[in-house]
Short mmCIF file of N, CA and C in Angstrom, two decimals:
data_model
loop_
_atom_site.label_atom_id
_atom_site.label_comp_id
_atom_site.label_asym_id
_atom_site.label_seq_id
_atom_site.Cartn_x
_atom_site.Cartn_y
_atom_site.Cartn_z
N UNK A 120 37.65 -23.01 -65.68
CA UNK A 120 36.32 -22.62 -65.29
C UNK A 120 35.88 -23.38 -64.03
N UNK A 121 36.14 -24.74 -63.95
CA UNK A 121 35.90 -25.83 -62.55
C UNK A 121 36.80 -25.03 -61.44
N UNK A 122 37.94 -24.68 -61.41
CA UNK A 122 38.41 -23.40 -60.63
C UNK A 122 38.02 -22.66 -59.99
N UNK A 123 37.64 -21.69 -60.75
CA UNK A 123 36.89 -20.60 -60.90
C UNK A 123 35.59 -20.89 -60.06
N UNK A 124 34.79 -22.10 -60.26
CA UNK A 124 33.34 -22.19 -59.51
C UNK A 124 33.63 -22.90 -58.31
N UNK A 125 34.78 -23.58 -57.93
CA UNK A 125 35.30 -24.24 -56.98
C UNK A 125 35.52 -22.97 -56.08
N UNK A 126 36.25 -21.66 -56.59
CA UNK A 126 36.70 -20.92 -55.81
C UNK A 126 35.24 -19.75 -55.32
N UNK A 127 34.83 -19.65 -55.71
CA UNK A 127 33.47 -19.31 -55.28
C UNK A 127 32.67 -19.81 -55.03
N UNK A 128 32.31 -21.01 -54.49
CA UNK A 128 31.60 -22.38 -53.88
C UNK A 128 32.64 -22.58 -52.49
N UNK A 129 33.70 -21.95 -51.97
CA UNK A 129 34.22 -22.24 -51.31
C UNK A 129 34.01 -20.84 -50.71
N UNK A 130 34.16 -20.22 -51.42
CA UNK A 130 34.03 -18.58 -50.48
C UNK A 130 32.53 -18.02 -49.51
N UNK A 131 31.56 -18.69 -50.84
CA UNK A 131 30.21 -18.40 -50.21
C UNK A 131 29.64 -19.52 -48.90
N UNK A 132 30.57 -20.62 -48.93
CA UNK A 132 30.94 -21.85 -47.69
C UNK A 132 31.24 -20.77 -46.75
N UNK A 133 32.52 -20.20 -46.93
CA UNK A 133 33.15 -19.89 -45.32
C UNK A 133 32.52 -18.23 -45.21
N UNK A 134 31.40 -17.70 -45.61
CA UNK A 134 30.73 -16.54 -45.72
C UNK A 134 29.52 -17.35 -44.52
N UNK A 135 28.61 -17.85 -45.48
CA UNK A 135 27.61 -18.98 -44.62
C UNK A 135 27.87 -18.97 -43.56
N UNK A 136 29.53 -19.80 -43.07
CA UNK A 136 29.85 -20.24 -41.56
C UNK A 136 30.27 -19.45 -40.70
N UNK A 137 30.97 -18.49 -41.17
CA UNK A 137 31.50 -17.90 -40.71
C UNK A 137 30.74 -15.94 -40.40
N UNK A 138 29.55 -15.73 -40.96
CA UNK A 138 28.96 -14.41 -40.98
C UNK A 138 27.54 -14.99 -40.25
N UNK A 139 27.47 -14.13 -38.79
CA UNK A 139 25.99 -14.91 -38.17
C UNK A 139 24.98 -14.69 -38.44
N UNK A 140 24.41 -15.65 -38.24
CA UNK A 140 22.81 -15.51 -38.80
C UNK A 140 22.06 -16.48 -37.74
N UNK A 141 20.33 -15.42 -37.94
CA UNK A 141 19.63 -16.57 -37.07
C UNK A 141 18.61 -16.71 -37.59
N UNK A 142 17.96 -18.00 -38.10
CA UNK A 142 17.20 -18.33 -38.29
C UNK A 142 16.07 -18.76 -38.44
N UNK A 143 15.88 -18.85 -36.97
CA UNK A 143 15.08 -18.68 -35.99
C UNK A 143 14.51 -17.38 -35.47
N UNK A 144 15.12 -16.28 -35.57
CA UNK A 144 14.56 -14.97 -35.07
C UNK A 144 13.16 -14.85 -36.20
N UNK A 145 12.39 -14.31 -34.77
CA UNK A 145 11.02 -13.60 -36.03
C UNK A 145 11.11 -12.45 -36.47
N UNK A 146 10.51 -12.21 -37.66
CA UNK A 146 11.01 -10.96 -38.57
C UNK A 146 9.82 -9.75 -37.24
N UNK A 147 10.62 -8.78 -37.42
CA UNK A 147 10.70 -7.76 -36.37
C UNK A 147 9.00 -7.36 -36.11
N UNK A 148 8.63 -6.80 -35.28
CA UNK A 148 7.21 -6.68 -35.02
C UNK A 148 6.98 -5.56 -35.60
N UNK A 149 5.67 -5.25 -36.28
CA UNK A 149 4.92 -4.01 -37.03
C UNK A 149 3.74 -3.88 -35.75
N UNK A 150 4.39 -2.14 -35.04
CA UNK A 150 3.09 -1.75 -34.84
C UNK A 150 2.45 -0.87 -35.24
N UNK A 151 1.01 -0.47 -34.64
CA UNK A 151 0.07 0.48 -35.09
C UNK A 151 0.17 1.52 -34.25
N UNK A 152 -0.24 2.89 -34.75
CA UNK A 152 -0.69 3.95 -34.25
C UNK A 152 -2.19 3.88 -34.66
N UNK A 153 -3.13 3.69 -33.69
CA UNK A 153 -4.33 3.58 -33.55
C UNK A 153 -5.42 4.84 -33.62
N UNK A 154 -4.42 5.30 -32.99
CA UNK A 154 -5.23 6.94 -32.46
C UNK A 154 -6.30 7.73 -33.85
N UNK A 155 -5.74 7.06 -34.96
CA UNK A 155 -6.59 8.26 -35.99
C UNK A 155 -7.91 7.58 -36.16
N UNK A 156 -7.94 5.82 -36.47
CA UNK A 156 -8.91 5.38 -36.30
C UNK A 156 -9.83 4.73 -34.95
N UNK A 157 -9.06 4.89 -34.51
CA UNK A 157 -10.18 5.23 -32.83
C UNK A 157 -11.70 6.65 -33.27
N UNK A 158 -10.57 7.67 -33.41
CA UNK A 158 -11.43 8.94 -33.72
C UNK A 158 -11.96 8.92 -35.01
N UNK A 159 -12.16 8.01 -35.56
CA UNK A 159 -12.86 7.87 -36.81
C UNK A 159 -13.75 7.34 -36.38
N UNK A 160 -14.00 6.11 -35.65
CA UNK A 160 -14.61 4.96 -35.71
C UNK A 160 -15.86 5.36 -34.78
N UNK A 161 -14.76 6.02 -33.50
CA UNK A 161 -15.88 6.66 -32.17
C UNK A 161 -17.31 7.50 -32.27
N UNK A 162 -16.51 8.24 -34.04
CA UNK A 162 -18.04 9.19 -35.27
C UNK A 162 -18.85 8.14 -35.81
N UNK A 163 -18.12 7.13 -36.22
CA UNK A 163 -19.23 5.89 -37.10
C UNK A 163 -19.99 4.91 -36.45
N UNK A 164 -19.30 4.29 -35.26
CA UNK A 164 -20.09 3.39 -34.71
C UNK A 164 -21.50 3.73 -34.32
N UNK A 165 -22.71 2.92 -34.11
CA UNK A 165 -23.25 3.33 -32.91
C UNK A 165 -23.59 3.14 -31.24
N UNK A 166 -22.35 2.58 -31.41
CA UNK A 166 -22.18 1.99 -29.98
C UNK A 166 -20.94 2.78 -29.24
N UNK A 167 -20.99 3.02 -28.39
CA UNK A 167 -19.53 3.36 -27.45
C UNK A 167 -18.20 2.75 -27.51
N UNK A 168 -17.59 2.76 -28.50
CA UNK A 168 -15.92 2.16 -28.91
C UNK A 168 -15.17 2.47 -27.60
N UNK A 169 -14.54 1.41 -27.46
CA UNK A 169 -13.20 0.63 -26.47
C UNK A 169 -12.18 0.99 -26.78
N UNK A 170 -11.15 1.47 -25.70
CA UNK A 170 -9.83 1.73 -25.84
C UNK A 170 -9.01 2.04 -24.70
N UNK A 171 -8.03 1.29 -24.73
CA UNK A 171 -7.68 1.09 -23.44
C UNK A 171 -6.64 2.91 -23.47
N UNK A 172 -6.91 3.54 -21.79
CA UNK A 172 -6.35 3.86 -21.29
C UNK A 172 -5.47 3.66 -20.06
N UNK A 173 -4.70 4.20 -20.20
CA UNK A 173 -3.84 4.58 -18.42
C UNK A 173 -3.61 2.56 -18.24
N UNK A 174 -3.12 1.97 -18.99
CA UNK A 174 -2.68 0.57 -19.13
C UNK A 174 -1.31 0.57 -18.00
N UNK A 175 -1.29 -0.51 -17.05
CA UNK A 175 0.21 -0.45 -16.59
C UNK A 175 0.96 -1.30 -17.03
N UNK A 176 2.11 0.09 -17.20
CA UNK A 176 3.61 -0.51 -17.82
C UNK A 176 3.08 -0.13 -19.53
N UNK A 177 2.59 0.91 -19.76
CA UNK A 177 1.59 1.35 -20.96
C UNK A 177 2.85 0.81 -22.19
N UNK A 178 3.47 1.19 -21.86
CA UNK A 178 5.00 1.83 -23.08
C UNK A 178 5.07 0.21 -23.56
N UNK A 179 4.79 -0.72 -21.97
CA UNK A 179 5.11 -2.25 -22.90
C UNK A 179 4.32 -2.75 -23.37
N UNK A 180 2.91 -2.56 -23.36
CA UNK A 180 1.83 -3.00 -24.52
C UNK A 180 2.10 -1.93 -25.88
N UNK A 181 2.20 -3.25 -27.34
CA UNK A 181 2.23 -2.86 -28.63
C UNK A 181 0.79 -3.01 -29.10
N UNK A 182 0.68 -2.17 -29.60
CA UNK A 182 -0.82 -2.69 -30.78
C UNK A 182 -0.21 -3.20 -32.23
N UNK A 183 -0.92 -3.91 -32.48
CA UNK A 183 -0.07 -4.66 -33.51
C UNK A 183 -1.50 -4.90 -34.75
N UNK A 184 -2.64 -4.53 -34.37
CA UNK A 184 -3.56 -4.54 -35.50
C UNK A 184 -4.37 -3.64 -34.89
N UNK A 185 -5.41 -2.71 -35.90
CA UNK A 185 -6.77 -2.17 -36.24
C UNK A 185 -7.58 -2.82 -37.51
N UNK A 186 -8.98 -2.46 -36.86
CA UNK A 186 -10.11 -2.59 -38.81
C UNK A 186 -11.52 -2.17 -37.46
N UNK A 187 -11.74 -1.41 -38.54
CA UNK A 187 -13.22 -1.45 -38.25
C UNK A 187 -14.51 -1.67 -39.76
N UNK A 188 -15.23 -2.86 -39.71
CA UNK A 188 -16.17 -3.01 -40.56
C UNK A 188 -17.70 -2.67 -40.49
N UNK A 189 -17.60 -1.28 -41.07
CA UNK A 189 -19.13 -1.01 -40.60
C UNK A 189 -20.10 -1.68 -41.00
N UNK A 190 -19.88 -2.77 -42.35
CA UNK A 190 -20.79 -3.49 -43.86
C UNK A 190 -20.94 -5.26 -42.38
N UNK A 191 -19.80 -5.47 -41.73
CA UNK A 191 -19.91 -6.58 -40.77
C UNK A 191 -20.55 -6.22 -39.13
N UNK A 192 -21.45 -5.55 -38.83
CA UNK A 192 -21.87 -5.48 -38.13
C UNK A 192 -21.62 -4.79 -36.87
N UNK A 193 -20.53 -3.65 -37.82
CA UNK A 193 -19.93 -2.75 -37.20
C UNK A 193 -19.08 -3.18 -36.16
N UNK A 194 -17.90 -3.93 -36.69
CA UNK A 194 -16.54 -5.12 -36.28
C UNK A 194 -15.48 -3.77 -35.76
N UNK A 195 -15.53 -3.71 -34.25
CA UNK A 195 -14.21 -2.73 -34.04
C UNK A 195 -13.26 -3.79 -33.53
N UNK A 196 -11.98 -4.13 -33.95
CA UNK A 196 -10.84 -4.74 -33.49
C UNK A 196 -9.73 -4.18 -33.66
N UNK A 197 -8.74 -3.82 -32.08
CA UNK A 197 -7.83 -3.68 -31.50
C UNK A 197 -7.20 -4.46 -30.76
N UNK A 198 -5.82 -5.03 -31.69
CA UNK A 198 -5.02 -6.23 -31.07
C UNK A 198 -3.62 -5.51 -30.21
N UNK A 199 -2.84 -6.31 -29.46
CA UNK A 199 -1.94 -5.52 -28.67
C UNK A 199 -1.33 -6.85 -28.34
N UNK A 200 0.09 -6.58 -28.05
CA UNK A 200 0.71 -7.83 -27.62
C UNK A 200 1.24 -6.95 -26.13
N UNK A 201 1.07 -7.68 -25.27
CA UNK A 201 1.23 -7.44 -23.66
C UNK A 201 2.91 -7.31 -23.22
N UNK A 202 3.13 -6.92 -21.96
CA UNK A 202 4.71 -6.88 -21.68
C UNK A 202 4.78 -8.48 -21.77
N UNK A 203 4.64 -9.56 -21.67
CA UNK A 203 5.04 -11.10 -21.87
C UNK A 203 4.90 -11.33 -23.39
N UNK A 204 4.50 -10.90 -24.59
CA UNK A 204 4.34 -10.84 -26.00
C UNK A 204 3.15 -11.75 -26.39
N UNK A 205 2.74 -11.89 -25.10
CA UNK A 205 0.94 -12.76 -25.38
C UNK A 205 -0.17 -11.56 -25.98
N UNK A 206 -1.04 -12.30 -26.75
CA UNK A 206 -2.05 -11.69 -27.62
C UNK A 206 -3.16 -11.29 -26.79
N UNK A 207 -3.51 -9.86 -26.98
CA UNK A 207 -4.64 -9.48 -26.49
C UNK A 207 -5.45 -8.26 -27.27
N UNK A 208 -6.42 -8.93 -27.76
CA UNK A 208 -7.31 -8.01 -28.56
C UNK A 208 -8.66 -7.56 -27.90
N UNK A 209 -9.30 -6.40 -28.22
CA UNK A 209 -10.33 -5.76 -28.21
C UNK A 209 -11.35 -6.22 -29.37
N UNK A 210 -12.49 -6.38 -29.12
CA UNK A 210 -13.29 -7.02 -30.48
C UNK A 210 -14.66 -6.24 -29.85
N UNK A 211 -15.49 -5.64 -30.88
CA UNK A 211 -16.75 -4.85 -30.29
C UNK A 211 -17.14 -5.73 -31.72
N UNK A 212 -18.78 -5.22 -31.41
CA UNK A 212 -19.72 -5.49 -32.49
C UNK A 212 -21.62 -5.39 -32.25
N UNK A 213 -22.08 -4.96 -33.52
CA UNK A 213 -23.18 -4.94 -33.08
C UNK A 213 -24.04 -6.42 -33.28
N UNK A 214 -23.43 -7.75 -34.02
CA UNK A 214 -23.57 -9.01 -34.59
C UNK A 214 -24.44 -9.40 -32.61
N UNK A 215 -25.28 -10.30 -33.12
CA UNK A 215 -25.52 -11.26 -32.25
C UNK A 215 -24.89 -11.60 -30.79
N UNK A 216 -24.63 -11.51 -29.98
CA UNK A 216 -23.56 -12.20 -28.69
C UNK A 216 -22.84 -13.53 -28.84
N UNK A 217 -23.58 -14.64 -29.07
CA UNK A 217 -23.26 -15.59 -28.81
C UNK A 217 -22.41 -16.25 -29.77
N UNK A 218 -22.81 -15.66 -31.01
CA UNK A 218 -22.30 -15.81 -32.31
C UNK A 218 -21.40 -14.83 -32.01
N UNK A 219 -20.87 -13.98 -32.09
CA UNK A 219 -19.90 -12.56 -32.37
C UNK A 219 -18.83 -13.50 -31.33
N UNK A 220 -18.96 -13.83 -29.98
CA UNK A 220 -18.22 -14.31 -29.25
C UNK A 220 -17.66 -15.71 -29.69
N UNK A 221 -18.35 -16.57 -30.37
CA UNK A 221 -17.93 -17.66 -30.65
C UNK A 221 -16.70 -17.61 -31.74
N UNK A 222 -17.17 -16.72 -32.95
CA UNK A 222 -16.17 -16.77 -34.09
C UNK A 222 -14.71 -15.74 -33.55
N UNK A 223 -14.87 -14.75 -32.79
CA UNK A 223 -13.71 -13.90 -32.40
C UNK A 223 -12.94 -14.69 -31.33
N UNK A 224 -13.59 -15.28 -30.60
CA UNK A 224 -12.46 -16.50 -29.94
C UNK A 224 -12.19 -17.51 -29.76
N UNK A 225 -13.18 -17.65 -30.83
CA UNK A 225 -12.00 -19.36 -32.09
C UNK A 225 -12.51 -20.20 -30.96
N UNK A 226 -14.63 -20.43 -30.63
CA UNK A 226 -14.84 -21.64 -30.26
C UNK A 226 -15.10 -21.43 -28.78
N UNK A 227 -14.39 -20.44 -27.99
CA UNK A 227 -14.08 -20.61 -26.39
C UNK A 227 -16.16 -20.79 -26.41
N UNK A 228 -16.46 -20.99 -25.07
CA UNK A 228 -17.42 -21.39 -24.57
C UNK A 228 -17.88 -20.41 -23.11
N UNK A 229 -18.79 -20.24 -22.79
CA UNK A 229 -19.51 -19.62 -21.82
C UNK A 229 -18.91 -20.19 -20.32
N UNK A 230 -18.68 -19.55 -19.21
CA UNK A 230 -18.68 -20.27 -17.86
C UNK A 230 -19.75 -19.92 -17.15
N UNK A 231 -19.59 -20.14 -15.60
CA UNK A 231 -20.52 -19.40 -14.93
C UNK A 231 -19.96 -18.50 -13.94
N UNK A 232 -18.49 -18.03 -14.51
CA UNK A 232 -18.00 -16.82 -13.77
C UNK A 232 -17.96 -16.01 -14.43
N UNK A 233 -18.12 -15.02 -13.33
CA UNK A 233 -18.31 -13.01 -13.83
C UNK A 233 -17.33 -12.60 -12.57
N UNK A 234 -17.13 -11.51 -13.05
CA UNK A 234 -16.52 -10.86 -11.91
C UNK A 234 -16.91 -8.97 -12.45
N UNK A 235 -16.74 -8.36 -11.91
CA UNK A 235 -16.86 -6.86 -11.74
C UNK A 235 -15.56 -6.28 -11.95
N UNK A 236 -15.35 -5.27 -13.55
CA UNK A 236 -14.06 -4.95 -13.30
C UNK A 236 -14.35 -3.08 -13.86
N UNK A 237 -13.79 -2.42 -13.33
CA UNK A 237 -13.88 -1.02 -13.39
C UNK A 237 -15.60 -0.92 -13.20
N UNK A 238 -16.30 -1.40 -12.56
CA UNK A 238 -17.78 -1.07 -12.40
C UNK A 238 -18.37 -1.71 -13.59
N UNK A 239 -18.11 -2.75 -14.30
CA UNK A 239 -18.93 -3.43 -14.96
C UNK A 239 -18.54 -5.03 -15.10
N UNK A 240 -19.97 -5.43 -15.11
CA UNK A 240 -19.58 -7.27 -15.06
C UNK A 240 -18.87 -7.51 -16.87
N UNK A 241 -18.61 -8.62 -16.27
CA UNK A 241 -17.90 -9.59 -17.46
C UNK A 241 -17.98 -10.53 -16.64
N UNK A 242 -18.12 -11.50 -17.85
CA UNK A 242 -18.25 -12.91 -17.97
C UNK A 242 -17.36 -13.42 -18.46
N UNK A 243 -16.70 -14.81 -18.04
CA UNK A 243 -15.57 -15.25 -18.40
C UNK A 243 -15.75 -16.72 -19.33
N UNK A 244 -15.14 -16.77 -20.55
CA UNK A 244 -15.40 -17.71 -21.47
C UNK A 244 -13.68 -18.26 -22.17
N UNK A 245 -13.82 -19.48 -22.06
CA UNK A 245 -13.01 -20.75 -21.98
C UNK A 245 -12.84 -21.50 -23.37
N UNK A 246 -11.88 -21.19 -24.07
CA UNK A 246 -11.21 -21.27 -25.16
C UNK A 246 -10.22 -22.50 -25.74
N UNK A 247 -10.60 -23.20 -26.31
CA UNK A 247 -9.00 -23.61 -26.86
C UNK A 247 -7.96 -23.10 -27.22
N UNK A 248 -8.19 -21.90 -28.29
CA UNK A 248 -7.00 -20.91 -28.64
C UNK A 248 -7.24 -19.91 -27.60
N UNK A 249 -8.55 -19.31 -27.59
CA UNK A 249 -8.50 -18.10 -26.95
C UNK A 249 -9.40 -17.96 -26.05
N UNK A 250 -8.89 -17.36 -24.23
CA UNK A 250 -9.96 -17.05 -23.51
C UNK A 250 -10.56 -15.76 -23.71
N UNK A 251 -11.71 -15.71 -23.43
CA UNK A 251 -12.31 -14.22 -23.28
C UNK A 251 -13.01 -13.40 -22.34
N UNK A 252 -13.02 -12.17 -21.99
CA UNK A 252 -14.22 -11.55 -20.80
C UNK A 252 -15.33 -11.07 -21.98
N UNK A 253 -16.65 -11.24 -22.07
CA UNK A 253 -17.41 -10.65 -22.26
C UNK A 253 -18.39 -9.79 -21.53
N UNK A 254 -18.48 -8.12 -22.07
CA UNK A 254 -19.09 -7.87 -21.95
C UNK A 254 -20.58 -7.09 -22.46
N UNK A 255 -21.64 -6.92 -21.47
CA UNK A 255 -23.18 -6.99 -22.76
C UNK A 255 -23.39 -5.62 -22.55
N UNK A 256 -23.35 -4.72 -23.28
CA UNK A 256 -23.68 -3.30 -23.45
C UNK A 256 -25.10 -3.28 -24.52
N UNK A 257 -25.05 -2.40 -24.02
CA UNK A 257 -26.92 -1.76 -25.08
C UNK A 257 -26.36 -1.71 -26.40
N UNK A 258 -26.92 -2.72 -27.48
CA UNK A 258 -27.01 -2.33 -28.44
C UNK A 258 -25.71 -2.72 -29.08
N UNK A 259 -24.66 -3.88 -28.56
CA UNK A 259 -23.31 -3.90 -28.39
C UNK A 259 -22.55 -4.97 -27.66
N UNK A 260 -21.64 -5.58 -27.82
CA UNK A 260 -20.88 -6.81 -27.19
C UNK A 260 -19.34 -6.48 -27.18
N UNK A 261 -18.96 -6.60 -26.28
CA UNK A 261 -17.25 -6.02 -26.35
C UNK A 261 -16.79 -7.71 -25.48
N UNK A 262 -15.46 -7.21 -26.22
CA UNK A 262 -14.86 -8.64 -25.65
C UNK A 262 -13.41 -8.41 -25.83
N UNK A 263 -13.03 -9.00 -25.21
CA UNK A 263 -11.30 -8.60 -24.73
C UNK A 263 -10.57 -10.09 -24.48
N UNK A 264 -10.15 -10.48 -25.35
CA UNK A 264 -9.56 -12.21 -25.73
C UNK A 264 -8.31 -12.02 -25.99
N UNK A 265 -7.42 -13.25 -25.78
CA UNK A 265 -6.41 -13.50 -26.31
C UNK A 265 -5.82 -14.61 -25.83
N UNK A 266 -4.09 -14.78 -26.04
CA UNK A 266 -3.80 -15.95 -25.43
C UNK A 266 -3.13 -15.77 -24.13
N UNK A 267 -3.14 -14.38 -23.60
CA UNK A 267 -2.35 -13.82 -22.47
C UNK A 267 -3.29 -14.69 -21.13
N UNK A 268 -2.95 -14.90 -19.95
CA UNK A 268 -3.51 -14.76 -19.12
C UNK A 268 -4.68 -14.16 -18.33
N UNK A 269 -5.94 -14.71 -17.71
CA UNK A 269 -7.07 -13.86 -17.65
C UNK A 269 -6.21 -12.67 -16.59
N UNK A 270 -5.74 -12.68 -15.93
CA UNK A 270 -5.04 -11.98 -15.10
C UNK A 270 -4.89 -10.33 -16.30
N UNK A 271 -4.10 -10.69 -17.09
CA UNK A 271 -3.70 -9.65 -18.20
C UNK A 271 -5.24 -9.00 -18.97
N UNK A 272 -5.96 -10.11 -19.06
CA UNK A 272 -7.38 -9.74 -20.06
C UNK A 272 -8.05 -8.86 -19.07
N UNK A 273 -8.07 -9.45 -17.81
CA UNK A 273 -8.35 -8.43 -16.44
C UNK A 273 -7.87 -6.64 -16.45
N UNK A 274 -6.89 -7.11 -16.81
CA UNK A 274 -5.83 -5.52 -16.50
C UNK A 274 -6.45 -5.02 -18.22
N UNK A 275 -6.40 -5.29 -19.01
CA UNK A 275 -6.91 -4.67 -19.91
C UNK A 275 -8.49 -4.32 -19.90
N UNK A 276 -9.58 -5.12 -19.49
CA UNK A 276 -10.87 -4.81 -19.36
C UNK A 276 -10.71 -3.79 -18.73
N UNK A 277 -9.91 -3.28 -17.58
CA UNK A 277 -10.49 -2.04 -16.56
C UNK A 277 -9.79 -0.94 -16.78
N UNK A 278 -9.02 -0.67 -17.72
CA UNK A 278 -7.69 0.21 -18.61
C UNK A 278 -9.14 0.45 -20.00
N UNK A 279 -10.03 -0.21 -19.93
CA UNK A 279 -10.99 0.17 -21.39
C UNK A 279 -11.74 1.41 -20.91
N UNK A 280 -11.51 2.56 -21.72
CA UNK A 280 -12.75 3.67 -21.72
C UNK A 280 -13.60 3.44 -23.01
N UNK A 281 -15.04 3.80 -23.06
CA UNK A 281 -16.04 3.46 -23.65
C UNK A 281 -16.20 4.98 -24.14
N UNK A 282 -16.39 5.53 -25.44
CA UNK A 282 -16.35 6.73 -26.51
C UNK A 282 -17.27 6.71 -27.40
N UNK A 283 -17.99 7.40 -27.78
CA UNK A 283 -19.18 7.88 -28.68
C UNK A 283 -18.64 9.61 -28.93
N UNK A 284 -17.98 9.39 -30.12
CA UNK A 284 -18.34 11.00 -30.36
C UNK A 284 -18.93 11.26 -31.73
N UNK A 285 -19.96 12.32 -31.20
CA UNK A 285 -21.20 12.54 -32.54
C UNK A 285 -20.16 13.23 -33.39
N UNK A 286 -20.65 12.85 -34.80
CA UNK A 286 -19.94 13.11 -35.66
C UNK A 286 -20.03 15.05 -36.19
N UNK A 287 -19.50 15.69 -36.76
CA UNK A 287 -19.38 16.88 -36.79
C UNK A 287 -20.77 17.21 -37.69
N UNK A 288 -21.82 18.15 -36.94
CA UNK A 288 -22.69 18.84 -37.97
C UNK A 288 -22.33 19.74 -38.45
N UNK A 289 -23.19 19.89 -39.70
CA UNK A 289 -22.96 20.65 -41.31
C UNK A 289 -23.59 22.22 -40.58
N UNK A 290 -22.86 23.43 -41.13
CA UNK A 290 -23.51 24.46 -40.44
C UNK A 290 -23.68 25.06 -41.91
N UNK A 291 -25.26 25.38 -41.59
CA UNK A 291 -25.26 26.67 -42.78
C UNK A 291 -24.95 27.27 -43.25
N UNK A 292 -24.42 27.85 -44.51
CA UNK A 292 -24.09 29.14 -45.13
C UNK A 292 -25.00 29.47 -45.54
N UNK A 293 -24.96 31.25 -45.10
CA UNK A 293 -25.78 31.68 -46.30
C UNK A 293 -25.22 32.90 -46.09
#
């Protein structure tokens, strides 16, 4: 029987050493198809929902999360990992500004730069984990954070189209 477990304690040895493995690799990326809840969300919100179009190098940005919470202050978030695999999310809401901005990018802080991107300001805010552009819409706060480069948060703010579609009315029968 000591044999016997010797000889299979030796096999699953040169299996181990000899069959590669990495250990280190991260388990493979999950993305999203966004598109159904975009058009869900664009009926529920009441604010104009974010979504990036016409992105360059589109094919190499992944989305890698959705949620929208209408009960949280009507929370739209769209995450995407960039062609460099840095984090860049979309975060709307109807919550407060200063607050909504503080908890979605983990602390960053206000500057006193703006810049103008596709015809609207943003403001640029300074992060430990995460930088962000904010911007102040009626009724609404959008913000576009992550750990990518403002350069990248740039290229995504002006790739954002802004969507409101009224939800379908009930037609009479009779």
């Amino acid at each position: 029987m000591l044999q016997s477990l010797a000889v299979i304690g030796i096999a699953a040895a040169v299996i181990y050493v000899f069959i590669p493995h990495d250990e280190s690799a991260a388990p493979p990326l999950k993305t999203v198809d966004y598109k159904v809840e975009l058009t869900t969300v664009r009926r529920a919100a009441p604010y104009p929902v974010a979504a990036p179009v016409g992105l360059p190098d589109q094919d190499k940005w992944r989305a890698t999360s959705v949620s929208y919470d209408g009960a949280k202050n009507n929370a739209w978030h769209l995450g995407f990992l960039d062609p460099e695999n840095q984090y860049v999310a979309i975060e709307q809401s109807t919550a407060p500004s200063d607050k909504f901005v503080a908890e979605v990018s983990r602390k960053a802080t206000k500057t006193d730069k703006s810049q103008k991107i596709a015809g609207e300001t943003w403001t640029f805010w300074d992060g430990p984990k995460y930088d962000a552009l904010v911007r102040q819409d009626q009724g609404s706060t959008t913000v576009v954070m992550g750990t990518a480069p403002y350069e990248q948060l740039v290229t995504m703010a002006g790739a954002l189209e802004s969507k409101r579609t009224a939800p379908p009315t009930a037609t009479p029968t009779g």
